[in-house]
Tab-separated table of C-alpha atoms in Angstrom:
chain	number	residue	atom	x	y	z
P	571	MET	CA	233.727	251.884	39.357
P	572	LEU	CA	232.106	255.161	37.481
P	573	ALA	CA	229.828	257.689	38.739
P	574	VAL	CA	226.821	257.700	36.259
P	575	HIS	CA	223.908	260.092	35.888
P	576	LEU	CA	220.888	257.475	34.905
P	577	ARG	CA	217.442	259.394	33.405
P	578	ILE	CA	214.782	258.122	32.338
P	579	ASN	CA	212.124	259.824	30.246
P	580	ASP	CA	208.458	259.772	28.999
P	581	SER	CA	208.688	259.402	25.531
P	582	GLU	CA	206.136	262.030	24.583
P	583	THR	CA	207.143	264.678	27.154
P	584	HIS	CA	210.704	263.774	27.217
P	585	GLN	CA	210.883	264.524	30.983
P	586	PRO	CA	212.124	262.575	33.924
P	587	ILE	CA	209.205	260.097	34.940
P	588	PRO	CA	209.359	258.037	38.733
P	589	VAL	CA	210.026	254.858	38.371
P	590	ARG	CA	211.072	251.434	40.058
P	591	ILE	CA	214.196	250.489	38.762
P	592	MET	CA	216.684	247.311	39.306
P	593	ILE	CA	220.265	247.292	37.990
P	594	THR	CA	222.089	244.256	38.156
P	595	GLY	CA	225.367	242.926	37.103
P	596	PRO	CA	226.359	239.742	35.333
P	597	ASP	CA	227.239	238.124	38.692
P	598	GLY	CA	223.541	239.010	39.667
P	599	GLU	CA	224.992	241.893	42.190
P	600	SER	CA	222.385	244.785	42.559
P	601	TYR	CA	223.779	248.204	42.416
P	602	ALA	CA	222.038	250.949	44.323
P	603	PRO	CA	221.699	254.580	43.622
P	604	LEU	CA	223.687	257.256	45.940
P	605	GLY	CA	221.784	257.561	48.970
P	606	ALA	CA	220.311	254.118	49.174
P	607	THR	CA	222.062	251.276	50.290
P	608	ALA	CA	222.062	247.607	48.870
P	609	GLU	CA	221.110	246.152	51.876
P	610	PHE	CA	218.083	247.187	53.948
P	611	SER	CA	215.687	246.313	56.397
P	612	LEU	CA	212.842	244.069	55.700
P	613	GLY	CA	210.753	243.898	59.023
P	614	PHE	CA	207.503	244.915	59.625
P	615	GLY	CA	207.044	248.894	59.925
P	616	GLU	CA	211.456	248.943	59.541
P	617	ASP	CA	212.097	251.792	57.402
P	618	VAL	CA	209.437	251.470	55.096
P	619	GLY	CA	209.234	253.376	51.466
P	620	GLY	CA	211.259	253.739	48.448
P	621	LYS	CA	212.939	250.324	47.936
P	622	ILE	CA	211.520	246.810	47.862
P	623	ARG	CA	213.268	243.069	47.534
P	624	GLN	CA	210.766	240.397	46.084
P	625	GLY	CA	212.595	236.987	46.167
P	626	GLN	CA	216.087	238.023	45.370
P	627	ALA	CA	215.104	241.096	43.378
P	628	VAL	CA	215.798	244.402	44.816
P	629	ALA	CA	214.658	247.457	43.366
P	630	TYR	CA	215.185	251.274	44.249
P	631	HIS	CA	211.954	254.111	43.690
P	632	VAL	CA	213.808	257.085	42.279
P	633	SER	CA	212.368	260.276	40.865
P	634	GLY	CA	213.304	259.716	37.092
P	635	GLN	CA	217.236	260.797	37.783
P	636	CYS	CA	219.776	259.465	39.798
P	637	GLU	CA	223.496	259.080	40.613
P	638	ILE	CA	225.091	255.830	40.802
P	639	ARG	CA	228.292	254.280	40.730
P	640	LEU	CA	228.443	251.420	37.941
P	641	PRO	CA	231.172	249.063	36.775
P	642	ALA	CA	232.476	249.840	33.263
P	643	GLY	CA	233.121	246.862	30.925
P	644	TRP	CA	230.633	244.572	32.028
P	645	PRO	CA	227.088	244.030	30.846
P	646	LEU	CA	224.493	245.553	33.095
P	647	ARG	CA	220.784	244.656	32.889
P	648	ILE	CA	218.737	247.969	33.597
P	649	ARG	CA	215.037	247.025	34.572
P	650	ALA	CA	212.246	250.012	35.063
P	651	THR	CA	208.976	249.384	35.640
P	652	LYS	CA	206.108	252.358	36.352
P	653	GLY	CA	202.626	250.781	36.976
P	654	LEU	CA	200.423	249.040	35.013
P	655	GLU	CA	200.514	251.347	31.916
P	656	TYR	CA	203.883	251.828	30.832
P	657	GLN	CA	205.858	249.451	28.775
P	658	PRO	CA	208.859	247.795	31.313
P	659	LEU	CA	211.757	248.817	30.403
P	660	ASP	CA	214.436	245.924	30.470
P	661	GLN	CA	217.875	246.619	28.363
P	662	VAL	CA	221.798	245.588	28.763
P	663	VAL	CA	224.062	247.995	28.514
P	664	THR	CA	227.826	247.985	28.610
P	665	LEU	CA	229.588	251.400	30.246
P	666	GLY	CA	232.619	252.904	27.934
P	667	ALA	CA	235.605	253.976	29.672
P	668	GLY	CA	234.638	257.467	31.206
P	669	GLN	CA	230.788	257.163	30.160
P	670	MET	CA	228.641	259.281	32.482
P	671	ALA	CA	225.406	259.291	31.436
P	672	LEU	CA	222.749	256.755	30.649
P	673	ARG	CA	219.621	257.690	29.131
P	674	PHE	CA	216.189	255.889	28.602
P	675	GLU	CA	212.523	256.519	27.547
P	676	MET	CA	209.152	254.550	28.698
P	677	SER	CA	205.615	254.784	26.940
P	678	ARG	CA	202.316	254.392	28.048
P	679	TRP	CA	200.244	251.931	26.002
P	680	TRP	CA	196.959	253.580	28.031
P	681	ASN	CA	196.393	256.696	29.608
P	682	ARG	CA	193.740	256.034	32.149
P	683	ALA	CA	193.098	259.994	32.787
P	684	GLU	CA	191.791	260.246	29.525
P	685	ASP	CA	189.127	257.890	29.772
P	686	GLY	CA	188.116	259.390	33.292
P	687	TRP	CA	190.127	257.288	35.583
P	688	MET	CA	192.048	257.494	38.908
P	689	THR	CA	193.937	254.937	40.400
P	690	ALA	CA	195.119	254.538	44.027
P	691	ASP	CA	196.157	252.134	46.691
P	692	ALA	CA	193.689	252.110	49.414
P	693	ARG	CA	195.617	251.064	52.508
P	694	SER	CA	199.352	251.180	53.487
P	695	HIS	CA	201.575	252.173	56.477
P	696	PHE	CA	204.726	253.071	58.508
P	697	GLN	CA	205.670	254.938	55.450
P	698	SER	CA	206.510	258.883	55.735
P	699	PRO	CA	204.146	260.938	53.750
P	700	HIS	CA	207.172	262.159	50.853
P	701	SER	CA	208.323	258.447	50.608
P	702	ALA	CA	205.170	257.262	50.161
P	703	ALA	CA	204.315	260.329	47.608
P	704	LEU	CA	207.479	259.167	45.963
P	705	GLU	CA	206.909	255.200	45.597
P	706	SER	CA	203.145	256.369	44.771
P	707	ALA	CA	204.384	258.367	41.656
P	708	ALA	CA	207.091	255.980	40.797
P	709	GLU	CA	204.491	252.803	40.449
P	710	ASP	CA	202.199	255.298	38.709
P	711	LEU	CA	199.286	255.970	41.336
P	712	ASP	CA	197.002	259.000	41.227
P	713	LEU	CA	196.862	258.846	45.091
P	714	THR	CA	198.036	256.623	48.495
P	715	ASN	CA	195.865	256.193	51.432
P	716	LEU	CA	198.690	256.114	54.358
P	717	LEU	CA	196.655	254.839	57.282
P	718	VAL	CA	197.916	255.549	60.697
P	719	ARG	CA	198.205	252.292	63.067
P	720	GLU	CA	199.020	251.841	66.556
P	721	HIS	CA	201.515	248.969	67.032
P	722	LEU	CA	203.557	247.975	70.207
P	723	TYR	CA	207.435	248.063	70.016
P	724	LEU	CA	210.210	247.282	72.182
P	725	ALA	CA	212.465	249.934	73.063
P	726	SER	CA	216.270	249.812	73.905
P	727	ASP	CA	215.204	250.391	77.446
P	728	GLY	CA	213.625	247.294	77.543
P	729	ASN	CA	210.019	248.506	77.925
P	730	THR	CA	206.817	248.003	75.288
P	731	TYR	CA	205.453	251.130	74.318
P	732	GLN	CA	202.461	251.670	71.841
P	733	SER	CA	203.488	253.814	68.420
P	734	THR	CA	201.399	255.732	66.405
P	735	PRO	CA	203.418	256.339	62.919
P	736	ASN	CA	202.356	259.220	60.979
P	737	HIS	CA	199.444	260.564	63.540
P	738	ALA	CA	201.044	264.027	63.176
P	739	ALA	CA	200.518	263.801	59.375
P	740	TRP	CA	196.785	263.284	59.403
P	741	SER	CA	194.975	265.099	56.857
P	742	GLY	CA	191.288	263.679	56.544
P	743	GLN	CA	189.790	264.920	53.355
P	744	SER	CA	192.566	266.728	51.883
P	745	PRO	CA	196.048	265.831	50.824
P	746	ALA	CA	199.214	265.280	53.557
P	747	LEU	CA	201.502	265.934	50.430
P	748	SER	CA	201.621	265.854	46.377
P	749	LEU	CA	204.105	265.009	44.717
P	750	HIS	CA	205.027	264.084	40.796
P	751	ASP	CA	201.400	264.252	40.171
P	752	SER	CA	200.898	261.755	43.032
P	753	GLN	CA	198.897	262.720	46.548
P	754	VAL	CA	199.396	261.239	49.782
P	755	VAL	CA	196.170	261.549	52.333
P	756	VAL	CA	196.406	260.187	55.715
P	757	ASN	CA	193.731	258.630	57.785
P	758	THR	CA	193.261	255.767	60.279
P	759	TRP	CA	193.024	252.296	60.945
P	760	ASN	CA	191.239	251.191	63.253
P	761	THR	CA	191.404	247.316	64.698
P	762	HIS	CA	190.354	245.015	67.136
P	763	ARG	CA	192.101	241.334	67.004
P	764	VAL	CA	189.115	239.658	67.001
P	765	LEU	CA	185.860	242.347	65.814
P	766	GLY	CA	187.507	243.178	62.923
P	767	ASN	CA	189.566	245.908	61.022
P	768	ILE	CA	188.215	249.002	58.977
P	769	ALA	CA	189.840	251.700	57.382
P	770	LEU	CA	188.362	255.393	58.074
P	771	LEU	CA	188.922	257.178	54.566
P	772	ASN	CA	187.858	261.159	53.926
P	773	SER	CA	186.699	261.694	57.647
P	774	HIS	CA	187.262	265.528	58.719
P	775	ARG	CA	188.343	264.387	61.914
P	776	PRO	CA	190.168	261.180	62.915
P	777	VAL	CA	187.748	258.788	64.894
P	778	TYR	CA	189.343	257.226	68.160
P	779	PRO	CA	190.343	255.136	69.625
P	780	LEU	CA	192.655	253.254	66.923
P	781	VAL	CA	192.401	249.827	68.755
P	782	PHE	CA	190.710	248.260	71.125
P	783	GLY	CA	190.591	244.987	72.957
P	784	GLN	CA	193.814	242.897	74.401
P	785	PRO	CA	196.579	243.428	74.968
P	786	TYR	CA	195.949	247.515	74.478
P	787	SER	CA	192.821	247.832	76.644
P	788	SER	CA	189.158	246.368	77.554
P	789	ASP	CA	186.595	245.575	74.617
P	790	ASP	CA	184.273	248.166	75.792
P	791	TRP	CA	184.272	249.893	72.069
P	792	SER	CA	182.480	248.953	69.142
P	793	LEU	CA	183.216	248.728	65.397
P	794	VAL	CA	179.568	249.829	64.355
P	795	ASP	CA	180.243	253.294	66.413
P	796	TRP	CA	183.376	253.852	64.194
P	797	CYS	CA	181.582	253.197	61.457
P	798	GLN	CA	178.748	255.965	62.260
P	799	GLN	CA	181.271	258.235	63.698
P	800	CYS	CA	183.060	258.382	60.543
P	801	HIS	CA	179.671	258.803	58.505
P	802	ARG	CA	179.123	261.546	60.621
P	803	LYS	CA	182.372	263.452	59.320
P	804	LYS	CA	181.539	262.731	55.798
P	805	GLY	CA	183.967	259.818	55.609
P	806	LEU	CA	183.937	256.154	53.802
P	807	VAL	CA	184.754	253.038	55.625
P	808	THR	CA	186.187	249.970	53.962
P	809	TRP	CA	186.336	246.696	55.663
P	810	THR	CA	189.737	245.415	55.652
P	811	ASP	CA	191.251	241.926	56.358
P	812	ALA	CA	187.579	240.487	56.059
P	813	PHE	CA	186.790	237.259	57.353
P	814	GLN	CA	190.723	236.698	58.487
P	815	PRO	CA	189.391	234.383	59.709
P	816	GLU	CA	185.800	235.139	61.107
P	817	GLY	CA	183.209	238.090	59.692
P	818	GLY	CA	183.309	239.664	63.712
P	819	GLU	CA	181.777	242.904	64.194
P	820	ALA	CA	182.767	244.085	60.990
P	821	LEU	CA	180.003	241.691	59.541
P	822	VAL	CA	177.558	242.749	61.301
P	823	ALA	CA	178.455	246.320	60.330
P	824	ALA	CA	178.331	245.553	56.606
P	825	ILE	CA	174.553	243.990	57.366
P	826	LEU	CA	173.888	247.098	59.085
P	827	GLY	CA	174.768	249.158	55.980
P	828	GLN	CA	177.663	250.652	57.922
P	829	ILE	CA	180.530	249.469	55.249
P	830	ASP	CA	180.683	251.413	52.193
P	831	ALA	CA	183.508	248.941	50.485
P	832	LEU	CA	185.370	245.783	50.763
P	833	GLU	CA	189.297	245.851	50.725
P	834	TRP	CA	191.252	243.150	48.297
P	835	SER	CA	194.818	243.605	49.563
P	836	ALA	CA	198.162	241.563	49.044
P	837	SER	CA	198.117	240.255	52.777
P	838	PRO	CA	198.237	236.634	52.547
P	839	ARG	CA	195.040	234.726	53.756
P	840	LYS	CA	194.119	231.215	54.774
P	841	VAL	CA	190.906	231.432	53.598
P	842	PRO	CA	190.289	232.753	50.010
P	843	LEU	CA	188.385	235.699	50.361
P	844	ILE	CA	186.311	235.549	46.853
P	845	GLN	CA	184.480	232.608	48.029
P	846	TRP	CA	182.935	234.855	51.523
P	847	TYR	CA	182.704	237.738	49.098
P	848	TYR	CA	180.326	236.101	46.669
P	849	ARG	CA	178.489	234.710	50.093
P	850	LEU	CA	177.756	238.594	51.098
P	851	LEU	CA	176.724	239.297	47.361
P	852	ASN	CA	174.269	236.400	47.040
P	853	ALA	CA	172.944	237.470	50.374
P	854	GLY	CA	171.856	240.585	49.160
P	855	ILE	CA	174.505	242.594	50.655
P	856	ARG	CA	175.865	244.827	48.479
P	857	LEU	CA	179.536	245.974	48.539
P	858	PRO	CA	181.559	247.588	46.181
P	859	LEU	CA	185.904	246.590	46.072
P	860	VAL	CA	188.737	248.704	46.626
P	861	GLY	CA	192.392	247.186	46.021
P	862	ALA	CA	195.128	247.799	48.696
P	863	SER	CA	198.983	246.794	48.934
P	864	ALA	CA	198.343	246.757	52.794
P	865	LYS	CA	201.788	247.845	52.570
P	866	SER	CA	204.155	246.989	56.282
P	867	SER	CA	207.762	246.354	55.165
P	868	ASN	CA	209.868	246.399	52.114
P	869	ARG	CA	208.453	243.041	50.488
P	870	VAL	CA	205.635	244.715	49.263
P	871	ALA	CA	205.992	247.253	46.763
P	872	LEU	CA	202.862	250.266	46.934
P	873	GLY	CA	199.802	249.687	44.914
P	874	SER	CA	201.048	245.683	44.070
P	875	ILE	CA	196.739	245.536	44.522
P	876	ARG	CA	195.099	249.100	43.474
P	877	THR	CA	191.849	250.486	42.977
P	878	TYR	CA	190.498	251.468	39.573
P	879	ALA	CA	188.487	254.088	40.051
P	880	GLN	CA	186.184	255.710	37.193
P	881	VAL	CA	185.701	259.574	38.075
P	882	ASP	CA	183.939	262.632	37.001
P	883	PRO	CA	186.481	264.141	34.608
P	884	GLN	CA	186.075	267.380	36.046
P	885	ASN	CA	187.046	266.257	39.908
P	886	ARG	CA	190.025	263.862	39.501
P	887	THR	CA	190.424	264.870	43.513
P	888	TYR	CA	190.683	262.574	46.303
P	889	ALA	CA	186.980	263.626	46.814
P	890	GLY	CA	186.013	262.315	43.348
P	891	TRP	CA	187.912	259.028	43.672
P	892	ILE	CA	185.661	258.431	47.331
P	893	ASP	CA	182.586	259.250	45.524
P	894	ALA	CA	183.217	256.865	42.773
P	895	VAL	CA	184.055	254.008	45.177
P	896	ARG	CA	181.159	254.445	47.252
P	897	ALA	CA	179.059	254.174	43.777
P	898	GLY	CA	180.804	251.144	42.840
P	899	ARG	CA	182.332	252.612	39.536
P	900	THR	CA	185.957	250.549	40.412
P	901	PHE	CA	187.787	247.193	39.662
P	902	VAL	CA	190.823	245.930	41.718
P	903	THR	CA	193.877	244.754	39.795
P	904	ASN	CA	197.469	243.762	40.132
P	905	GLY	CA	197.614	243.596	36.752
P	906	PRO	CA	194.893	243.313	34.094
P	907	ILE	CA	193.076	246.413	33.005
P	908	LEU	CA	189.392	245.588	32.982
P	909	ARG	CA	187.026	248.199	30.783
P	910	GLN	CA	183.301	247.631	30.426
P	911	THR	CA	180.267	249.076	28.739
P	912	GLN	CA	176.611	248.309	29.753
P	913	SER	CA	173.123	248.757	27.797
P	914	ALA	CA	169.696	247.835	28.022
P	915	ASN	CA	170.203	244.231	27.264
P	916	SER	CA	173.964	243.607	27.234
P	917	TRP	CA	177.075	243.627	29.414
P	918	SER	CA	180.497	243.635	27.927
P	919	VAL	CA	184.213	243.579	29.328
P	920	HIS	CA	187.375	244.316	27.546
P	921	ALA	CA	190.870	242.977	29.633
P	922	GLU	CA	194.151	244.123	28.755
P	923	CYS	CA	197.507	243.192	30.384
P	924	LEU	CA	201.170	243.221	30.113
P	925	THR	CA	201.848	239.899	31.462
P	926	SER	CA	199.615	236.741	30.054
P	927	PHE	CA	196.806	235.524	32.294
P	928	GLU	CA	194.982	232.262	32.040
P	929	LYS	CA	191.323	233.746	31.023
P	930	LEU	CA	188.611	236.554	31.643
P	931	GLU	CA	185.528	235.366	33.037
P	932	MET	CA	181.977	237.006	33.762
P	933	VAL	CA	180.130	235.542	37.110
P	934	ARG	CA	176.357	236.017	37.735
P	935	ASP	CA	174.941	235.409	40.911
P	936	GLY	CA	178.417	233.451	41.889
P	937	ASP	CA	178.602	231.592	38.597
P	938	VAL	CA	180.866	231.747	35.609
P	939	VAL	CA	178.334	232.152	32.987
P	940	SER	CA	180.871	233.325	30.551
P	941	SER	CA	185.251	232.788	29.665
P	942	SER	CA	187.570	233.272	27.134
P	943	VAL	CA	191.588	232.995	26.838
P	944	PRO	CA	193.463	236.062	25.928
P	945	ALA	CA	195.796	236.468	22.894
P	946	LYS	CA	198.612	238.415	22.318
P	947	GLU	CA	198.533	241.927	20.176
P	948	LYS	CA	201.512	244.437	19.695
P	949	GLY	CA	202.918	243.880	23.475
P	950	LEU	CA	199.561	243.293	25.245
P	951	TRP	CA	197.651	239.898	26.414
P	952	ILE	CA	193.773	241.118	25.358
P	953	VAL	CA	190.382	239.438	25.570
P	954	SER	CA	186.598	240.669	25.315
P	955	LEU	CA	183.804	239.169	26.254
P	956	GLU	CA	179.842	240.286	26.153
P	957	HIS	CA	177.011	238.901	27.494
P	958	GLU	CA	173.004	239.398	28.167
P	959	PHE	CA	172.019	241.654	30.838
P	960	SER	CA	168.785	241.879	32.699
P	961	THR	CA	167.310	243.302	35.314
P	962	GLU	CA	165.844	239.944	36.700
P	963	TYR	CA	169.340	239.424	37.766
P	964	GLY	CA	170.920	239.590	41.116
P	965	TRP	CA	174.456	240.679	40.423
P	966	MET	CA	177.333	240.071	37.660
P	967	ALA	CA	181.092	241.230	37.720
P	968	ALA	CA	183.851	240.091	35.475
P	969	ARG	CA	187.518	238.621	36.794
P	970	CYS	CA	190.739	237.853	35.410
P	971	VAL	CA	192.873	234.679	36.849
P	972	GLY	CA	195.834	233.212	36.314
P	973	GLY	CA	199.363	234.151	35.026
P	974	GLU	CA	202.019	236.026	36.376
P	975	SER	CA	201.323	239.570	37.620
P	976	PRO	CA	203.527	242.496	36.192
P	977	LEU	CA	203.793	244.001	39.722
P	978	ASP	CA	205.411	241.327	41.591
P	979	SER	CA	207.059	238.089	39.979
P	980	GLY	CA	205.540	235.938	43.546
P	981	ALA	CA	202.145	236.951	42.621
P	982	THR	CA	199.414	235.505	40.238
P	983	ASN	CA	197.367	238.122	38.098
P	984	PHE	CA	193.878	238.964	39.473
P	985	ALA	CA	191.791	241.881	38.769
P	986	HIS	CA	187.577	242.230	39.404
P	987	THR	CA	185.338	244.537	38.786
P	988	SER	CA	182.701	245.520	41.535
P	989	PRO	CA	179.241	244.495	40.438
P	990	ILE	CA	176.353	245.581	38.775
P	991	TYR	CA	173.336	245.014	39.955
P	992	GLY	CA	169.673	243.944	38.929
P	993	VAL	CA	166.637	245.316	40.292
P	994	SER	CA	166.231	242.015	42.588
P	995	LYS	CA	168.427	241.247	45.258
P	996	THR	CA	170.236	237.493	45.438
P	997	HIS	CA	169.219	235.784	48.373
P	998	ASP	CA	170.929	232.158	48.303
P	999	GLU	CA	169.717	230.095	51.157
P	1000	LYS	CA	173.826	228.492	51.832
P	1001	SER	CA	175.113	231.876	52.084
P	1002	ILE	CA	172.537	233.541	54.317
P	1003	HIS	CA	173.092	230.298	56.484
P	1004	ALA	CA	176.973	230.882	56.525
P	1005	LEU	CA	176.902	234.086	57.678
P	1006	ILE	CA	174.291	233.714	60.338
P	1007	GLY	CA	176.737	231.185	61.588
P	1008	CYS	CA	179.734	233.701	61.659
P	1009	LEU	CA	177.022	235.870	63.938
P	1010	GLU	CA	176.610	233.176	66.400
P	1011	ARG	CA	180.104	232.550	66.715
P	1012	VAL	CA	180.374	236.620	67.617
P	1013	ARG	CA	177.672	236.141	70.209
P	1014	ASP	CA	179.794	233.203	71.825
P	1015	TRP	CA	182.617	235.025	71.463
P	1016	ALA	CA	181.034	238.089	73.584
P	1017	GLY	CA	179.582	235.713	76.162
P	1018	THR	CA	182.623	233.736	76.914
P	1019	GLN	CA	185.674	235.383	76.120
P	1020	ALA	CA	185.356	239.075	75.654
P	1021	GLN	CA	186.606	241.102	78.635
P	1022	PHE	CA	183.997	244.056	78.809
P	1023	LEU	CA	184.497	246.325	81.850
P	1024	GLU	CA	181.056	247.653	81.079
P	1025	ALA	CA	177.698	245.323	80.336
P	1026	LYS	CA	176.197	248.200	77.822
P	1027	TRP	CA	178.868	247.306	75.588
P	1028	ARG	CA	178.287	243.626	75.686
P	1029	ASP	CA	174.794	244.674	75.262
P	1030	GLN	CA	175.139	246.656	72.279
P	1031	LEU	CA	177.207	244.008	70.396
P	1032	LEU	CA	174.476	241.653	70.882
P	1033	ARG	CA	171.691	243.741	69.859
P	1034	ASN	CA	173.604	244.590	66.529
P	1035	CYS	CA	174.016	240.715	65.883
P	1036	THR	CA	170.227	240.078	66.566
P	1037	GLU	CA	169.300	243.047	64.189
P	1038	ALA	CA	171.662	242.016	61.536
P	1039	GLU	CA	170.672	238.366	61.593
P	1040	GLY	CA	166.904	239.752	61.183
P	1041	ILE	CA	168.382	240.783	58.273
P	1042	LEU	CA	169.590	237.899	56.776
P	1043	ARG	CA	166.552	235.702	58.057
P	1044	SER	CA	163.882	238.204	56.557
P	1045	ALA	CA	165.267	237.339	53.056
P	1046	LEU	CA	165.119	233.929	53.929
P	1047	LYS	CA	161.257	234.406	53.705
């Protein structure tokens, strides 16, 4: 075995760039950089960050160069990726006797910064800020929202305790750490097992409690109150795990205008989110999209679903990204890059991806109005669409579906723009009644299953449900 110095440079700057790297031998054995291990934990919240296993594939995040022990005389497959805008590296090499170095280059096919875009992971957990910064840079993210969350763990003394990893690293509106041109901002994830989960971003102070409801405490608190506190602290609220399985009080908050964006994540779902998202839009509830890996273990890569936000070129900061999300200048993706232009009477969308996808679609008020399949050009899968736009429409959006994600061999390509809107809101009766049904189930839970110690919290929840239902029913008139 030879101790080899491996380096991967950017083809333009000729400087090392952080990447996700995988090295395998002819027998499929994986080789780990020095300081890393070939076997590592894959459990929830266990030593998260810096490495990833997807199926049988094992990869490591490195700063652009590393030392690694490799066999001479064997064909070795060297693979490296860096997000969605670099052409991946995939080469087979055989080390000669005494060879001490390997050098490679990777090239960008698109530079988002030149077009005024930033990309971010809207939610991850459990990594240290330093690990998150390395992985964020290796996955070509401008920033990562690392969120403090409470969870229970069984200690060696036989007792179960609450833990809040990264609580001391909370940074609010400023990066906790900046490394390799990537920022990590630490905020909070506030949750209730029935009423819903929300991420509170860019808040100038933390909002407590982080959790309420069994098994932590009684149900004496409110998601709407969390949202209002975050907004008073200049923060942005995203609805995470939406409709998983029901809307809960998070839906109430969305109808009342207390939710700023809906998160599209890599978390497994029993019910597709898209049908519920379209119901919200068709009921006149306007929410832009953010993309998140929701990373909580080494089975998920940071940025496996990510948010692209079009920002002010003079404000490529966390605040600039937050402003762009709030304004709805976003798309979410795990592969295809979507760029759109809008004029007074037309709307065009252009999609490009490193891997093949099935089609690009334009959706108006929930219905597909235009569709086309991509063709391969210069190593990319590319397609464009144009459609009439009228201010009389409720909303329009574009999406890509099908094929294998370049970020995760086990995931299907998906991308979706935040909607653009006409002057009138869509008021679809079936969508509105489906949402009213969700509100009725919140009321039922509050009256039959919730454990309130103070009646004021139940009364407040029921009042908010009534107000939200009133907003929905007014749209039916």
